[in-house]
Amino acid sequence: GAGVSQSPRYKVTKRGQDVALRCDPISGHVSLYWYRQALGQGPEFLTYFNYEAQQDKSGLPNDRFSAERPEGSISTLTIQRTEQRDSAMYRCASSVGHEQYFGPGTRLTVT
Amino acid sequence: EDKVVQSPLSLVVHEGDTVTLNCSYEVTNFRSLLWYKQEKKAPTFLFMLTSSGIEKKSGRLSSILDKKELFSILNITATQTGDSAVYLCAVDLYGDYKLSFGAGTTVTVRA
């Protein structure tokens, strides 16, 4: 079956613009996680949802970052007024238990 | 501050060699430790360990956890070029699978 998909796969934006990154989890997966991965590092937790409820957003770096999952399926991570330091790979994962299935990520470059 | 440290950062071996990867952790709370393999795209799940001293095996890969000394080992025997990847270790602190990752070990297997 289909895995976790993310779009766009690559996004180049100018500093100060807003971006929206989409995650389409595996059908039926209750939990959805957002991570950010810098080059040469492991993924860093941002936020997660069970169904449509955001359970923890302690990893979001500041209030320019927000996420939603309104119908308990697709999720959007939004970054407002992007800055160069926001450049990274943004990954999403979904699960029904301990095994998280990761998507291919969105490579965000802020110029 | 919670820490997950992997060593070595990278290694190069020849096909048929055995590799041992280390993951040590200092965390405020511990529920489980997970290993992932990351090739060009997304991390894929290998093992989850919750109890000390019980080895988990999958083919040529095996892993064990020591909760007293706060580390885990991932072994790969009879390595093949397809084992070349970044191996990530992660700790689940609170049982909600909000994972704290190490930086990874890059394994290169030469033919």
PDB file of C-alpha atoms in Angstrom:
ATOM      1  CA  GLY A   1       0.000   0.000   0.000  1.00  0.00           C
ATOM      2  CA  ALA A   2       0.966   3.644  -0.186  1.00  0.00           C
ATOM      3  CA  GLY A   3       3.423   4.948   2.355  1.00  0.00           C
ATOM      4  CA  VAL A   4       3.640   8.385   3.932  1.00  0.00           C
ATOM      5  CA  SER A   5       3.809  11.092   1.307  1.00  0.00           C
ATOM      6  CA  GLN A   6       4.943  14.672   1.638  1.00  0.00           C
ATOM      7  CA  SER A   7       4.676  17.639  -0.667  1.00  0.00           C
ATOM      8  CA  PRO A   8       6.370  19.494  -2.025  1.00  0.00           C
ATOM      9  CA  ARG A   9       9.552  17.439  -2.039  1.00  0.00           C
ATOM     10  CA  TYR A  10      11.648  20.565  -2.531  1.00  0.00           C
ATOM     11  CA  LYS A  11      10.779  24.140  -1.704  1.00  0.00           C
ATOM     12  CA  VAL A  12      12.919  27.201  -2.256  1.00  0.00           C
ATOM     13  CA  THR A  13      11.536  30.395  -0.816  1.00  0.00           C
ATOM     14  CA  LYS A  14      12.724  33.880  -0.095  1.00  0.00           C
ATOM     15  CA  ARG A  15      13.273  35.079   3.419  1.00  0.00           C
ATOM     16  CA  GLY A  16      10.098  36.535   4.877  1.00  0.00           C
ATOM     17  CA  GLN A  17       7.696  34.393   2.865  1.00  0.00           C
ATOM     18  CA  ASP A  18       5.297  31.897   4.434  1.00  0.00           C
ATOM     19  CA  VAL A  19       5.457  28.217   3.500  1.00  0.00           C
ATOM     20  CA  ALA A  20       3.077  25.312   4.029  1.00  0.00           C
ATOM     21  CA  LEU A  21       4.362  21.759   4.043  1.00  0.00           C
ATOM     22  CA  ARG A  22       1.953  18.907   3.629  1.00  0.00           C
ATOM     23  CA  CYS A  23       1.982  15.394   5.051  1.00  0.00           C
ATOM     24  CA  ASP A  24      -0.332  12.611   3.927  1.00  0.00           C
ATOM     25  CA  PRO A  25      -0.016   9.753   6.428  1.00  0.00           C
ATOM     26  CA  ILE A  26      -0.724   6.080   5.912  1.00  0.00           C
ATOM     27  CA  SER A  27      -4.462   5.541   5.944  1.00  0.00           C
ATOM     28  CA  GLY A  28      -5.738   4.624   9.390  1.00  0.00           C
ATOM     29  CA  HIS A  29      -2.654   5.741  11.277  1.00  0.00           C
ATOM     30  CA  VAL A  30      -3.727   7.517  14.424  1.00  0.00           C
ATOM     31  CA  SER A  31      -0.520   9.326  15.293  1.00  0.00           C
ATOM     32  CA  LEU A  32       1.346  11.798  13.130  1.00  0.00           C
ATOM     33  CA  TYR A  33       4.709  13.361  13.961  1.00  0.00           C
ATOM     34  CA  TRP A  34       6.684  16.236  12.495  1.00  0.00           C
ATOM     35  CA  TYR A  35      10.476  16.304  12.690  1.00  0.00           C
ATOM     36  CA  ARG A  36      13.181  18.583  11.331  1.00  0.00           C
ATOM     37  CA  GLN A  37      16.490  17.108  10.233  1.00  0.00           C
ATOM     38  CA  ALA A  38      19.623  19.145   9.671  1.00  0.00           C
ATOM     39  CA  LEU A  39      22.398  17.743   7.516  1.00  0.00           C
ATOM     40  CA  GLY A  40      24.463  15.202   9.438  1.00  0.00           C
ATOM     41  CA  GLN A  41      22.042  15.100  12.341  1.00  0.00           C
ATOM     42  CA  GLY A  42      19.191  12.893  13.435  1.00  0.00           C
ATOM     43  CA  PRO A  43      15.594  14.076  13.201  1.00  0.00           C
ATOM     44  CA  GLU A  44      14.553  16.608  15.833  1.00  0.00           C
ATOM     45  CA  PHE A  45      10.998  16.391  17.177  1.00  0.00           C
ATOM     46  CA  LEU A  46       8.690  19.316  16.438  1.00  0.00           C
ATOM     47  CA  THR A  47       5.118  18.292  17.241  1.00  0.00           C
ATOM     48  CA  TYR A  48       2.679  15.393  17.116  1.00  0.00           C
ATOM     49  CA  PHE A  49      -0.996  14.604  16.797  1.00  0.00           C
ATOM     50  CA  ASN A  50      -3.287  11.807  17.843  1.00  0.00           C
ATOM     51  CA  TYR A  51      -6.200  11.964  15.441  1.00  0.00           C
ATOM     52  CA  GLU A  52      -6.880  15.704  15.046  1.00  0.00           C
ATOM     53  CA  ALA A  53      -5.654  16.682  18.504  1.00  0.00           C
ATOM     54  CA  GLN A  54      -2.215  18.238  18.800  1.00  0.00           C
ATOM     55  CA  GLN A  55      -0.732  16.409  21.774  1.00  0.00           C
ATOM     56  CA  ASP A  56       2.594  18.119  22.102  1.00  0.00           C
ATOM     57  CA  LYS A  57       4.111  21.102  20.362  1.00  0.00           C
ATOM     58  CA  SER A  58       7.055  21.585  22.662  1.00  0.00           C
ATOM     59  CA  GLY A  59       9.545  21.074  19.831  1.00  0.00           C
ATOM     60  CA  LEU A  60       8.296  23.922  17.673  1.00  0.00           C
ATOM     61  CA  PRO A  61      11.177  26.440  17.685  1.00  0.00           C
ATOM     62  CA  ASN A  62       9.057  29.588  18.016  1.00  0.00           C
ATOM     63  CA  ASP A  63       5.632  30.984  17.252  1.00  0.00           C
ATOM     64  CA  ARG A  64       6.348  31.286  13.539  1.00  0.00           C
ATOM     65  CA  PHE A  65       5.843  27.525  13.363  1.00  0.00           C
ATOM     66  CA  SER A  66       2.411  25.960  13.588  1.00  0.00           C
ATOM     67  CA  ALA A  67       0.784  22.697  12.574  1.00  0.00           C
ATOM     68  CA  GLU A  68      -2.689  21.379  12.128  1.00  0.00           C
ATOM     69  CA  ARG A  69      -4.455  18.135  11.309  1.00  0.00           C
ATOM     70  CA  PRO A  70      -8.085  19.221  11.132  1.00  0.00           C
ATOM     71  CA  GLU A  71      -9.688  15.941  10.081  1.00  0.00           C
ATOM     72  CA  GLY A  72      -7.257  13.566  11.691  1.00  0.00           C
ATOM     73  CA  SER A  73      -5.579  12.643   8.439  1.00  0.00           C
ATOM     74  CA  ILE A  74      -3.566  15.111   6.337  1.00  0.00           C
ATOM     75  CA  SER A  75      -1.424  17.532   8.294  1.00  0.00           C
ATOM     76  CA  THR A  76       0.111  20.864   7.369  1.00  0.00           C
ATOM     77  CA  LEU A  77       3.170  22.429   8.950  1.00  0.00           C
ATOM     78  CA  THR A  78       3.252  26.161   8.354  1.00  0.00           C
ATOM     79  CA  ILE A  79       6.254  28.411   8.791  1.00  0.00           C
ATOM     80  CA  GLN A  80       5.534  32.122   8.700  1.00  0.00           C
ATOM     81  CA  ARG A  81       8.059  34.810   7.816  1.00  0.00           C
ATOM     82  CA  THR A  82      10.720  32.255   6.970  1.00  0.00           C
ATOM     83  CA  GLU A  83      14.327  32.841   7.949  1.00  0.00           C
ATOM     84  CA  GLN A  84      17.506  31.299   6.568  1.00  0.00           C
ATOM     85  CA  ARG A  85      17.941  29.235   9.736  1.00  0.00           C
ATOM     86  CA  ASP A  86      14.675  27.461   8.894  1.00  0.00           C
ATOM     87  CA  SER A  87      16.421  25.711   5.982  1.00  0.00           C
ATOM     88  CA  ALA A  88      16.346  21.965   6.670  1.00  0.00           C
ATOM     89  CA  MET A  89      14.664  18.690   5.758  1.00  0.00           C
ATOM     90  CA  TYR A  90      11.198  18.509   7.289  1.00  0.00           C
ATOM     91  CA  ARG A  91       9.985  14.978   7.810  1.00  0.00           C
ATOM     92  CA  CYS A  92       6.683  13.602   8.878  1.00  0.00           C
ATOM     93  CA  ALA A  93       5.964  10.153  10.247  1.00  0.00           C
ATOM     94  CA  SER A  94       2.791   8.256  11.074  1.00  0.00           C
ATOM     95  CA  SER A  95       2.168   5.257  13.286  1.00  0.00           C
ATOM     96  CA  VAL A  96      -0.386   3.080  14.982  1.00  0.00           C
ATOM     97  CA  GLY A  97       2.054   1.853  17.605  1.00  0.00           C
ATOM     98  CA  HIS A  98       5.748   2.100  18.173  1.00  0.00           C
ATOM     99  CA  GLU A  99       6.824   1.738  14.559  1.00  0.00           C
ATOM    100  CA  GLN A 100       6.911   5.136  12.920  1.00  0.00           C
ATOM    101  CA  TYR A 101       6.798   5.198   9.139  1.00  0.00           C
ATOM    102  CA  PHE A 102       8.631   8.204   7.800  1.00  0.00           C
ATOM    103  CA  GLY A 103       7.868  10.151   4.679  1.00  0.00           C
ATOM    104  CA  PRO A 104      10.512  11.216   2.134  1.00  0.00           C
ATOM    105  CA  GLY A 105      10.639  14.721   3.572  1.00  0.00           C
ATOM    106  CA  THR A 106      10.430  18.232   2.190  1.00  0.00           C
ATOM    107  CA  ARG A 107      13.773  19.950   1.636  1.00  0.00           C
ATOM    108  CA  LEU A 108      13.214  23.601   2.479  1.00  0.00           C
ATOM    109  CA  THR A 109      15.746  26.192   1.387  1.00  0.00           C
ATOM    110  CA  VAL A 110      15.281  29.789   2.461  1.00  0.00           C
ATOM    111  CA  THR A 111      17.330  32.244   0.429  1.00  0.00           C
TER     112      THR A 111
ATOM    113  CA  GLU B   1      19.212  18.068  29.072  1.00  0.00           C
ATOM    114  CA  ASP B   2      18.438  14.737  27.414  1.00  0.00           C
ATOM    115  CA  LYS B   3      21.293  13.322  25.345  1.00  0.00           C
ATOM    116  CA  VAL B   4      21.551  10.484  22.865  1.00  0.00           C
ATOM    117  CA  VAL B   5      25.097   9.946  21.634  1.00  0.00           C
ATOM    118  CA  GLN B   6      26.106   7.565  18.890  1.00  0.00           C
ATOM    119  CA  SER B   7      29.565   6.299  18.100  1.00  0.00           C
ATOM    120  CA  PRO B   8      31.463   6.092  15.936  1.00  0.00           C
ATOM    121  CA  LEU B   9      30.252   8.936  13.723  1.00  0.00           C
ATOM    122  CA  SER B  10      31.254   6.955  10.674  1.00  0.00           C
ATOM    123  CA  LEU B  11      33.085   3.834   9.629  1.00  0.00           C
ATOM    124  CA  VAL B  12      34.149   2.056   6.472  1.00  0.00           C
ATOM    125  CA  VAL B  13      34.307  -1.729   6.281  1.00  0.00           C
ATOM    126  CA  HIS B  14      34.634  -4.409   3.632  1.00  0.00           C
ATOM    127  CA  GLU B  15      31.951  -6.856   2.676  1.00  0.00           C
ATOM    128  CA  GLY B  16      31.825  -9.744   5.103  1.00  0.00           C
ATOM    129  CA  ASP B  17      33.065  -7.725   8.072  1.00  0.00           C
ATOM    130  CA  THR B  18      31.095  -7.343  11.291  1.00  0.00           C
ATOM    131  CA  VAL B  19      30.233  -3.892  12.586  1.00  0.00           C
ATOM    132  CA  THR B  20      29.191  -2.808  16.054  1.00  0.00           C
ATOM    133  CA  LEU B  21      27.436   0.508  16.548  1.00  0.00           C
ATOM    134  CA  ASN B  22      26.990   2.153  19.925  1.00  0.00           C
ATOM    135  CA  CYS B  23      24.267   4.336  21.324  1.00  0.00           C
ATOM    136  CA  SER B  24      24.486   5.797  24.813  1.00  0.00           C
ATOM    137  CA  TYR B  25      21.876   7.941  26.456  1.00  0.00           C
ATOM    138  CA  GLU B  26      21.395  10.258  29.403  1.00  0.00           C
ATOM    139  CA  VAL B  27      17.736  11.083  29.711  1.00  0.00           C
ATOM    140  CA  THR B  28      15.327  12.236  32.382  1.00  0.00           C
ATOM    141  CA  ASN B  29      12.932   9.425  31.652  1.00  0.00           C
ATOM    142  CA  PHE B  30      13.154   6.255  29.567  1.00  0.00           C
ATOM    143  CA  ARG B  31      10.543   4.046  28.010  1.00  0.00           C
ATOM    144  CA  SER B  32      12.271   2.442  25.016  1.00  0.00           C
ATOM    145  CA  LEU B  33      15.147   2.704  22.569  1.00  0.00           C
ATOM    146  CA  LEU B  34      14.678   2.362  18.833  1.00  0.00           C
ATOM    147  CA  TRP B  35      17.048   1.795  15.928  1.00  0.00           C
ATOM    148  CA  TYR B  36      16.407   3.072  12.402  1.00  0.00           C
ATOM    149  CA  LYS B  37      18.233   2.665   9.098  1.00  0.00           C
ATOM    150  CA  GLN B  38      18.315   5.718   6.868  1.00  0.00           C
ATOM    151  CA  GLU B  39      19.329   5.309   3.259  1.00  0.00           C
ATOM    152  CA  LYS B  40      18.750   8.017   0.692  1.00  0.00           C
ATOM    153  CA  LYS B  41      15.169   8.656   1.623  1.00  0.00           C
ATOM    154  CA  ALA B  42      13.325   8.078   4.867  1.00  0.00           C
ATOM    155  CA  PRO B  43      14.428   6.295   8.043  1.00  0.00           C
ATOM    156  CA  THR B  44      13.054   2.778   8.282  1.00  0.00           C
ATOM    157  CA  PHE B  45      12.396   1.014  11.570  1.00  0.00           C
ATOM    158  CA  LEU B  46      14.717  -1.800  12.679  1.00  0.00           C
ATOM    159  CA  PHE B  47      14.188  -2.575  16.368  1.00  0.00           C
ATOM    160  CA  MET B  48      12.556  -1.394  19.535  1.00  0.00           C
ATOM    161  CA  LEU B  49      14.148  -2.372  22.849  1.00  0.00           C
ATOM    162  CA  THR B  50      12.564  -1.968  26.249  1.00  0.00           C
ATOM    163  CA  SER B  51      14.176  -4.587  28.466  1.00  0.00           C
ATOM    164  CA  SER B  52      17.804  -5.054  29.386  1.00  0.00           C
ATOM    165  CA  GLY B  53      19.718  -8.075  28.195  1.00  0.00           C
ATOM    166  CA  ILE B  54      17.206  -9.397  25.698  1.00  0.00           C
ATOM    167  CA  GLU B  55      18.691  -9.562  22.224  1.00  0.00           C
ATOM    168  CA  LYS B  56      16.525  -8.773  19.257  1.00  0.00           C
ATOM    169  CA  LYS B  57      17.507 -10.272  15.905  1.00  0.00           C
ATOM    170  CA  SER B  58      16.476  -9.783  12.351  1.00  0.00           C
ATOM    171  CA  GLY B  59      18.575 -11.639   9.834  1.00  0.00           C
ATOM    172  CA  ARG B  60      22.151 -10.391  10.090  1.00  0.00           C
ATOM    173  CA  LEU B  61      21.185  -7.543  12.415  1.00  0.00           C
ATOM    174  CA  SER B  62      20.890  -7.815  16.167  1.00  0.00           C
ATOM    175  CA  SER B  63      20.598  -5.368  19.022  1.00  0.00           C
ATOM    176  CA  ILE B  64      20.717  -5.384  22.791  1.00  0.00           C
ATOM    177  CA  LEU B  65      20.013  -2.855  25.517  1.00  0.00           C
ATOM    178  CA  ASP B  66      21.776  -2.301  28.841  1.00  0.00           C
ATOM    179  CA  LYS B  67      19.568  -0.123  31.057  1.00  0.00           C
ATOM    180  CA  LYS B  68      22.045  -0.125  33.911  1.00  0.00           C
ATOM    181  CA  GLU B  69      24.924   1.261  31.842  1.00  0.00           C
ATOM    182  CA  LEU B  70      22.515   3.246  29.608  1.00  0.00           C
ATOM    183  CA  PHE B  71      23.562   2.056  26.196  1.00  0.00           C
ATOM    184  CA  SER B  72      22.570  -0.104  23.295  1.00  0.00           C
ATOM    185  CA  ILE B  73      24.548  -1.909  20.611  1.00  0.00           C
ATOM    186  CA  LEU B  74      23.535  -2.682  17.053  1.00  0.00           C
ATOM    187  CA  ASN B  75      25.513  -5.464  15.368  1.00  0.00           C
ATOM    188  CA  ILE B  76      25.599  -6.238  11.687  1.00  0.00           C
ATOM    189  CA  THR B  77      27.333  -9.471  10.705  1.00  0.00           C
ATOM    190  CA  ALA B  78      28.555 -10.513   7.242  1.00  0.00           C
ATOM    191  CA  THR B  79      28.026  -6.984   5.964  1.00  0.00           C
ATOM    192  CA  GLN B  80      26.900  -6.370   2.392  1.00  0.00           C
ATOM    193  CA  THR B  81      27.061  -3.228   0.280  1.00  0.00           C
ATOM    194  CA  GLY B  82      23.314  -2.839   0.810  1.00  0.00           C
ATOM    195  CA  ASP B  83      23.979  -2.263   4.499  1.00  0.00           C
ATOM    196  CA  SER B  84      25.581   1.083   3.672  1.00  0.00           C
ATOM    197  CA  ALA B  85      23.406   3.682   5.364  1.00  0.00           C
ATOM    198  CA  VAL B  86      23.110   6.004   8.317  1.00  0.00           C
ATOM    199  CA  TYR B  87      21.991   4.123  11.408  1.00  0.00           C
ATOM    200  CA  LEU B  88      19.976   6.203  13.842  1.00  0.00           C
ATOM    201  CA  CYS B  89      19.282   5.496  17.482  1.00  0.00           C
ATOM    202  CA  ALA B  90      16.346   7.166  19.235  1.00  0.00           C
ATOM    203  CA  VAL B  91      14.962   7.176  22.755  1.00  0.00           C
ATOM    204  CA  ASP B  92      11.279   7.382  23.604  1.00  0.00           C
ATOM    205  CA  LEU B  93      11.091   9.288  26.860  1.00  0.00           C
ATOM    206  CA  TYR B  94       7.445   9.152  27.807  1.00  0.00           C
ATOM    207  CA  GLY B  95       5.863   6.316  25.902  1.00  0.00           C
ATOM    208  CA  ASP B  96       4.224   8.606  23.380  1.00  0.00           C
ATOM    209  CA  TYR B  97       6.927   7.897  20.774  1.00  0.00           C
ATOM    210  CA  LYS B  98       8.054  11.500  20.673  1.00  0.00           C
ATOM    211  CA  LEU B  99      11.548  10.385  19.789  1.00  0.00           C
ATOM    212  CA  SER B 100      14.852  11.954  20.714  1.00  0.00           C
ATOM    213  CA  PHE B 101      17.411  10.949  18.078  1.00  0.00           C
ATOM    214  CA  GLY B 102      21.171  10.695  18.070  1.00  0.00           C
ATOM    215  CA  ALA B 103      23.193  12.131  15.194  1.00  0.00           C
ATOM    216  CA  GLY B 104      23.617   8.748  13.556  1.00  0.00           C
ATOM    217  CA  THR B 105      26.497   6.524  12.465  1.00  0.00           C
ATOM    218  CA  THR B 106      27.330   6.445   8.768  1.00  0.00           C
ATOM    219  CA  VAL B 107      28.318   2.939   7.681  1.00  0.00           C
ATOM    220  CA  THR B 108      29.983   2.425   4.316  1.00  0.00           C
ATOM    221  CA  VAL B 109      30.476  -1.144   3.145  1.00  0.00           C
ATOM    222  CA  ARG B 110      32.962  -1.530   0.279  1.00  0.00           C
ATOM    223  CA  ALA B 111      32.818  -4.480  -2.097  1.00  0.00           C
TER     224      ALA B 111
END
